[in-house]
Short mmCIF file of C-alpha atoms in Angstrom, two decimals:
data_model
loop_
_atom_site.label_atom_id
_atom_site.label_comp_id
_atom_site.label_asym_id
_atom_site.label_seq_id
_atom_site.Cartn_x
_atom_site.Cartn_y
_atom_site.Cartn_z
CA MET A 168 7.85 -49.23 34.47
CA ASN A 169 5.85 -46.00 34.51
CA ASP A 170 7.33 -43.95 37.38
CA ASP A 171 5.75 -40.53 37.72
CA ARG A 172 8.03 -39.44 40.76
CA PRO A 173 9.43 -35.93 40.38
CA THR A 174 13.09 -35.82 39.45
CA ARG A 175 15.86 -33.29 40.57
CA ILE A 176 16.70 -32.88 36.82
CA THR A 177 13.21 -31.50 35.95
CA THR A 178 13.18 -29.25 38.92
CA VAL A 179 16.66 -27.74 38.21
CA ARG A 180 15.72 -27.16 34.56
CA GLN A 181 12.71 -25.24 35.57
CA LEU A 182 14.50 -23.24 38.27
CA LEU A 183 17.10 -22.27 35.71
CA SER A 184 14.46 -21.27 33.09
CA GLY A 185 12.29 -19.61 35.66
CA THR A 186 9.42 -21.66 34.47
CA GLY A 187 6.88 -22.16 37.19
CA HIS A 188 9.08 -20.49 39.83
CA GLY A 189 6.86 -19.07 42.48
CA MET A 190 3.74 -19.63 40.37
CA GLU A 191 2.03 -22.47 42.19
CA CYS A 192 2.13 -24.05 45.59
CA LEU A 193 0.18 -26.04 48.23
CA VAL A 194 -0.01 -24.86 51.72
CA GLU A 195 -0.76 -27.21 54.52
CA ILE A 196 -3.23 -25.65 56.60
CA TYR A 197 -4.23 -28.58 58.71
CA GLY A 198 -2.16 -31.55 59.67
CA ALA A 199 1.17 -32.45 60.97
CA HIS A 200 3.10 -29.58 59.40
CA ILE A 201 0.89 -26.58 59.41
CA GLY A 202 2.30 -23.75 57.33
CA ARG A 203 4.46 -26.08 55.21
CA LYS A 204 4.67 -24.89 51.46
CA THR A 205 5.35 -27.17 48.63
CA ASP A 206 6.21 -25.35 45.34
CA LEU A 207 4.78 -27.04 42.30
CA PHE A 208 7.67 -27.01 39.87
CA GLU A 209 7.09 -30.55 38.37
CA ASP A 210 4.46 -31.45 35.81
CA VAL A 211 3.63 -34.60 37.89
CA LEU A 212 3.69 -34.86 41.75
CA THR A 213 2.47 -37.78 43.78
CA VAL A 214 1.17 -37.50 47.29
CA GLY A 215 1.03 -40.44 49.65
CA ARG A 216 2.54 -42.22 52.75
CA ASP A 217 5.57 -43.86 50.91
CA PRO A 218 8.70 -41.83 51.32
CA ASP A 219 9.20 -41.71 47.62
CA ASN A 220 6.27 -39.50 47.02
CA GLY A 221 6.82 -35.88 46.03
CA ILE A 222 4.68 -34.93 49.14
CA MET A 223 4.98 -37.51 51.85
CA LEU A 224 2.29 -37.61 54.50
CA ASP A 225 3.01 -39.87 57.44
CA SER A 226 -0.59 -40.87 58.33
CA ASP A 227 -2.58 -44.19 58.57
CA SER A 228 -5.57 -42.34 56.83
CA VAL A 229 -3.28 -41.70 53.69
CA SER A 230 -2.72 -44.44 51.23
CA ARG A 231 0.84 -45.33 50.05
CA ARG A 232 0.26 -43.70 46.84
CA HIS A 233 -2.85 -41.54 47.49
CA ALA A 234 -3.07 -38.94 44.67
CA ARG A 235 -1.36 -37.36 41.76
CA ILE A 236 -1.02 -33.75 40.95
CA GLU A 237 -0.64 -33.07 37.24
CA ARG A 238 -0.48 -30.44 34.67
CA SER A 239 -2.41 -30.57 31.47
CA ALA A 240 -1.75 -27.74 29.10
CA ASP A 241 -2.04 -24.58 31.31
CA ALA A 242 -4.29 -26.08 34.00
CA ARG A 243 -3.70 -28.18 37.17
CA PHE A 244 -5.62 -31.35 38.08
CA ILE A 245 -5.57 -33.82 40.80
CA VAL A 246 -6.06 -37.43 40.45
CA ASP A 247 -7.21 -39.83 43.18
CA LEU A 248 -5.11 -43.10 42.74
CA ASN A 249 -7.84 -45.43 44.07
CA SER A 250 -6.96 -44.43 47.67
CA THR A 251 -8.76 -45.95 50.73
CA ASN A 252 -10.12 -42.79 52.15
CA GLY A 253 -10.49 -40.76 48.96
CA THR A 254 -9.30 -37.23 47.82
CA TYR A 255 -11.50 -34.05 48.13
CA VAL A 256 -11.43 -30.71 46.44
CA ASN A 257 -13.55 -28.24 48.48
CA ASP A 258 -15.16 -31.19 50.19
CA VAL A 259 -16.28 -32.81 46.81
CA PRO A 260 -14.84 -36.25 46.05
CA VAL A 261 -12.38 -36.52 43.34
CA THR A 262 -13.93 -39.20 40.95
CA PRO A 263 -11.11 -39.71 39.73
CA ARG A 264 -10.00 -36.29 38.43
CA ALA A 265 -10.78 -32.62 39.38
CA PRO A 266 -9.27 -29.20 38.32
CA LEU A 267 -7.47 -27.14 40.98
CA GLU A 268 -8.32 -23.55 41.08
CA SER A 269 -6.45 -20.81 43.34
CA GLY A 270 -7.77 -20.87 46.79
CA CYS A 271 -9.36 -24.26 46.65
CA PHE A 272 -8.99 -26.65 49.60
CA VAL A 273 -7.56 -30.19 48.97
CA LYS A 274 -8.12 -32.75 51.48
CA ILE A 275 -5.95 -36.03 51.51
CA GLY A 276 -6.68 -38.30 54.49
CA ASP A 277 -6.62 -36.13 57.55
CA THR A 278 -4.49 -33.33 55.98
CA ILE A 279 -5.78 -30.24 54.31
CA PHE A 280 -3.97 -28.15 51.70
CA LYS A 281 -4.69 -24.80 50.16
CA TYR A 282 -3.70 -24.44 46.55
CA LEU A 283 -2.32 -21.19 45.51
CA THR A 284 -1.44 -19.92 42.20
CA GLY A 285 -0.73 -16.60 40.21
CA ASP A 286 1.93 -13.92 39.77
CA ASN A 287 1.99 -12.93 43.43
CA VAL A 288 1.87 -16.40 44.92
CA GLU A 289 4.62 -15.65 47.48
CA ALA A 290 2.72 -12.62 48.73
CA SER A 291 -0.32 -14.89 48.79
CA TYR A 292 1.58 -17.55 50.76
CA TYR A 293 2.50 -15.04 53.55
CA GLU A 294 -1.09 -13.65 53.52
CA GLU A 295 -2.22 -17.25 54.13
CA ILE A 296 0.35 -17.68 57.01
CA TYR A 297 -1.07 -14.54 58.69
CA ARG A 298 -4.48 -15.77 58.25
CA MET A 299 -3.60 -19.17 59.60
CA ALA A 300 -2.43 -17.46 62.93
CA VAL A 301 -6.07 -16.61 63.69
CA THR A 302 -8.15 -19.20 61.82
CA ASP A 303 -8.79 -22.93 62.47
CA GLY A 304 -7.54 -24.83 59.67
CA LEU A 305 -10.27 -27.66 59.76
CA THR A 306 -13.29 -25.62 60.06
CA GLN A 307 -12.06 -22.20 58.47
CA THR A 308 -13.63 -20.52 61.59
CA ALA A 309 -11.76 -18.15 64.00
CA ASN A 310 -9.50 -19.99 66.38
CA LYS A 311 -9.07 -19.57 70.17
CA ARG A 312 -6.33 -16.75 69.77
CA ALA A 313 -8.66 -14.77 67.68
CA LEU A 314 -11.56 -15.34 69.99
CA ASP A 315 -9.41 -14.14 72.99
CA ASP A 316 -8.21 -11.01 71.08
CA PHE A 317 -11.96 -10.27 70.26
CA LEU A 318 -13.30 -10.81 73.83
CA ASP A 319 -10.54 -8.55 75.28
CA LYS A 320 -11.84 -5.66 73.32
CA GLU A 321 -15.53 -6.35 73.72
CA VAL A 322 -15.20 -6.97 77.55
CA SER A 323 -13.34 -3.73 77.83
CA ARG A 324 -15.92 -1.84 75.84
CA ALA A 325 -18.78 -3.44 77.68
CA ARG A 326 -17.04 -2.54 81.04
CA ARG A 327 -16.42 1.06 79.94
CA TYR A 328 -19.53 1.99 78.08
CA GLY A 329 -22.19 -0.30 79.92
CA ARG A 330 -22.81 -2.19 76.61
CA ASN A 331 -24.38 -5.55 76.41
CA LEU A 332 -22.30 -8.58 75.70
CA SER A 333 -23.09 -12.29 75.94
CA VAL A 334 -21.39 -15.46 74.74
CA LEU A 335 -22.61 -18.91 73.60
CA MET A 336 -20.53 -22.07 74.26
CA MET A 337 -21.68 -25.10 72.39
CA ASP A 338 -20.63 -28.72 72.34
CA ILE A 339 -21.52 -31.53 69.90
CA ASP A 340 -23.43 -34.15 71.69
CA HIS A 341 -22.01 -37.72 71.81
CA PHE A 342 -19.20 -36.55 69.34
CA LYS A 343 -16.83 -39.40 70.62
CA ALA A 344 -19.46 -41.89 69.51
CA VAL A 345 -19.41 -40.32 66.09
CA ASN A 346 -15.63 -40.77 65.70
CA ASP A 347 -15.81 -44.37 67.33
CA THR A 348 -18.64 -45.45 64.91
CA PHE A 349 -17.71 -43.67 61.73
CA GLY A 350 -14.15 -42.86 62.11
CA HIS A 351 -12.22 -39.56 62.62
CA LEU A 352 -12.45 -38.41 58.86
CA THR A 353 -16.28 -38.52 59.34
CA GLY A 354 -15.79 -36.73 62.56
CA ASP A 355 -13.77 -33.88 60.75
CA LEU A 356 -16.58 -33.63 58.29
CA VAL A 357 -19.10 -33.27 61.04
CA LEU A 358 -17.16 -30.34 62.58
CA ARG A 359 -16.84 -28.58 59.26
CA GLU A 360 -20.62 -29.05 58.52
CA LEU A 361 -21.38 -27.71 62.01
CA ALA A 362 -19.15 -24.64 61.41
CA ALA A 363 -20.93 -23.93 58.04
CA VAL A 364 -24.33 -24.09 59.54
CA ILE A 365 -23.52 -21.75 62.45
CA ARG A 366 -21.41 -19.34 60.22
CA ALA A 367 -24.42 -18.64 58.02
CA ARG A 368 -26.29 -17.16 60.99
CA VAL A 369 -23.51 -15.23 62.61
CA ARG A 370 -23.42 -11.43 61.81
CA ARG A 371 -20.30 -9.55 60.73
CA GLU A 372 -19.97 -7.86 64.21
CA GLU A 373 -20.05 -10.93 66.01
CA MET A 374 -17.64 -13.83 66.16
CA PHE A 375 -17.93 -17.57 65.77
CA ALA A 376 -14.90 -19.53 66.86
CA ARG A 377 -13.62 -22.91 67.42
CA TYR A 378 -12.78 -23.11 71.06
CA GLY A 379 -11.13 -26.65 71.13
CA GLY A 380 -12.09 -30.15 69.97
CA GLU A 381 -15.80 -30.11 69.59
CA GLU A 382 -16.59 -26.91 71.38
CA PHE A 383 -17.34 -23.68 69.69
CA VAL A 384 -18.12 -20.13 71.03
CA VAL A 385 -20.27 -17.43 69.76
CA ALA A 386 -19.44 -13.91 70.92
CA LEU A 387 -22.40 -11.57 70.78
CA PRO A 388 -21.74 -7.96 71.19
CA GLU A 389 -24.73 -5.63 71.93
CA THR A 390 -26.87 -8.70 72.89
CA ASP A 391 -28.44 -9.19 76.34
CA LEU A 392 -29.17 -12.57 77.97
CA GLY A 393 -32.83 -12.80 76.57
CA GLY A 394 -31.50 -12.16 73.03
CA ALA A 395 -28.56 -14.52 73.35
CA ARG A 396 -31.09 -17.25 74.49
CA GLU A 397 -33.18 -16.73 71.45
CA ILE A 398 -30.11 -16.93 69.17
CA ALA A 399 -28.91 -19.96 70.99
CA GLU A 400 -32.19 -21.78 70.49
CA THR A 401 -32.13 -20.86 66.82
CA LEU A 402 -28.73 -22.29 66.31
CA ARG A 403 -29.57 -25.50 68.43
CA LYS A 404 -32.64 -26.10 66.03
CA MET A 405 -30.62 -25.28 62.83
CA VAL A 406 -28.03 -27.91 63.70
CA ALA A 407 -30.66 -30.46 64.75
CA ASP A 408 -32.50 -29.95 61.26
CA HIS A 409 -29.30 -30.39 59.28
CA PRO A 410 -28.37 -33.89 58.27
CA VAL A 411 -24.68 -34.60 57.66
CA LEU A 412 -24.32 -36.82 54.55
CA PHE A 413 -21.05 -38.81 54.10
CA GLU A 414 -20.52 -41.58 51.55
CA GLY A 415 -24.25 -42.42 51.39
CA ARG A 416 -24.66 -42.28 55.14
CA THR A 417 -26.98 -39.66 56.96
CA ILE A 418 -25.48 -38.65 60.45
CA ARG A 419 -27.70 -36.52 62.62
CA ILE A 420 -26.07 -34.46 65.37
CA THR A 421 -27.25 -32.06 68.11
CA VAL A 422 -25.56 -29.53 70.18
CA SER A 423 -25.91 -28.44 73.79
CA ILE A 424 -25.28 -24.68 74.37
CA GLY A 425 -24.43 -22.72 77.68
CA VAL A 426 -25.35 -18.99 77.79
CA ALA A 427 -23.87 -16.25 79.81
CA GLU A 428 -24.07 -12.56 79.78
CA PHE A 429 -21.34 -10.09 80.85
CA LYS A 430 -21.74 -8.71 84.45
CA ARG A 431 -19.56 -5.99 85.37
CA GLU A 432 -19.56 -6.89 89.21
CA ILE A 433 -18.85 -10.55 88.41
CA HIS A 434 -16.73 -10.93 85.29
CA ARG A 435 -13.27 -9.28 85.74
CA SER A 436 -11.93 -10.85 82.57
CA PRO A 437 -13.15 -12.68 79.40
CA SER A 438 -12.06 -15.96 80.99
CA ASP A 439 -14.65 -15.31 83.73
CA LEU A 440 -17.38 -14.73 81.28
CA LEU A 441 -16.36 -18.02 79.39
CA ARG A 442 -16.25 -19.89 82.52
CA ASP A 443 -19.97 -19.03 83.31
CA ALA A 444 -20.79 -20.26 79.76
CA ASP A 445 -18.95 -23.38 80.20
CA LYS A 446 -20.85 -24.01 83.58
CA ASN A 447 -24.03 -23.45 81.80
CA LEU A 448 -22.99 -25.84 78.92
CA TYR A 449 -22.32 -28.52 81.58
CA LEU A 450 -25.88 -28.13 83.00
CA ALA A 451 -27.19 -28.45 79.42
CA LYS A 452 -25.43 -31.63 78.89
CA ASN A 453 -26.60 -32.94 82.32
CA GLY A 454 -30.23 -31.80 81.36
CA GLY A 455 -30.52 -34.12 78.56
CA ARG A 456 -28.54 -32.54 75.74
CA ASN A 457 -29.77 -30.90 72.59
CA CYS A 458 -30.90 -27.98 74.74
CA VAL A 459 -29.98 -24.42 75.95
CA HIS A 460 -29.03 -23.45 79.49
CA GLY A 461 -28.33 -20.05 80.94
#
């Protein structure tokens, strides 16, 4: 019987010799154990739902023995073991084997890992942990914490110096139907695709963040209400014109967007500004969806 499970003997031998120590690891950036680090000492490591795998993922979207990470010469590869939901590297299906390069994203079921390698892999790991504190693991956009910090500064600046500031709050239309029809893994892909489309349009001095679920926010310093409406309409059209392709299927999505401009006499805090954007998002939804309101 060919059993490619990692053994303690192999691990101890490599630890004593120093071979591979701290040179490679997988960091869980999205899943049940965010931040978990798995050092890759073994030449072969399996990933799956069964407890005897080197990395066990307790999720119905993961096959019992889902994928195998192996070393060949001086390179690392991942092999899909005929899993039900597939294995992906940087959103490209593994069919059935793909190389791993430092910084790449590995998706197994509903869990995403980042593969790190190099002489300073420990430093890279702690940098990744810091980045995860302000980044949404699924979409690789800023998270709500980062948005709150950004808006705290920008609202203070707008109040003090009379600068323009606007926010857009957007929500994917009928997103529940996408999940119910195609499954949550497809829903995850839709969220990542949307993020990629919007991120390409957002400037360095602006912020694009996942606010929660299927809601996203774009913060626009130095932008008045008219300019924000134009940007919102551009983003709405970009999303509507971008088909999401998944396993031979084409999924069309749209977004509704609420727009709000900072008013010194009304908005005492960033939450007040976001609340007005959310109210306008609600009106956009009630107005037929796939539209801008504010």
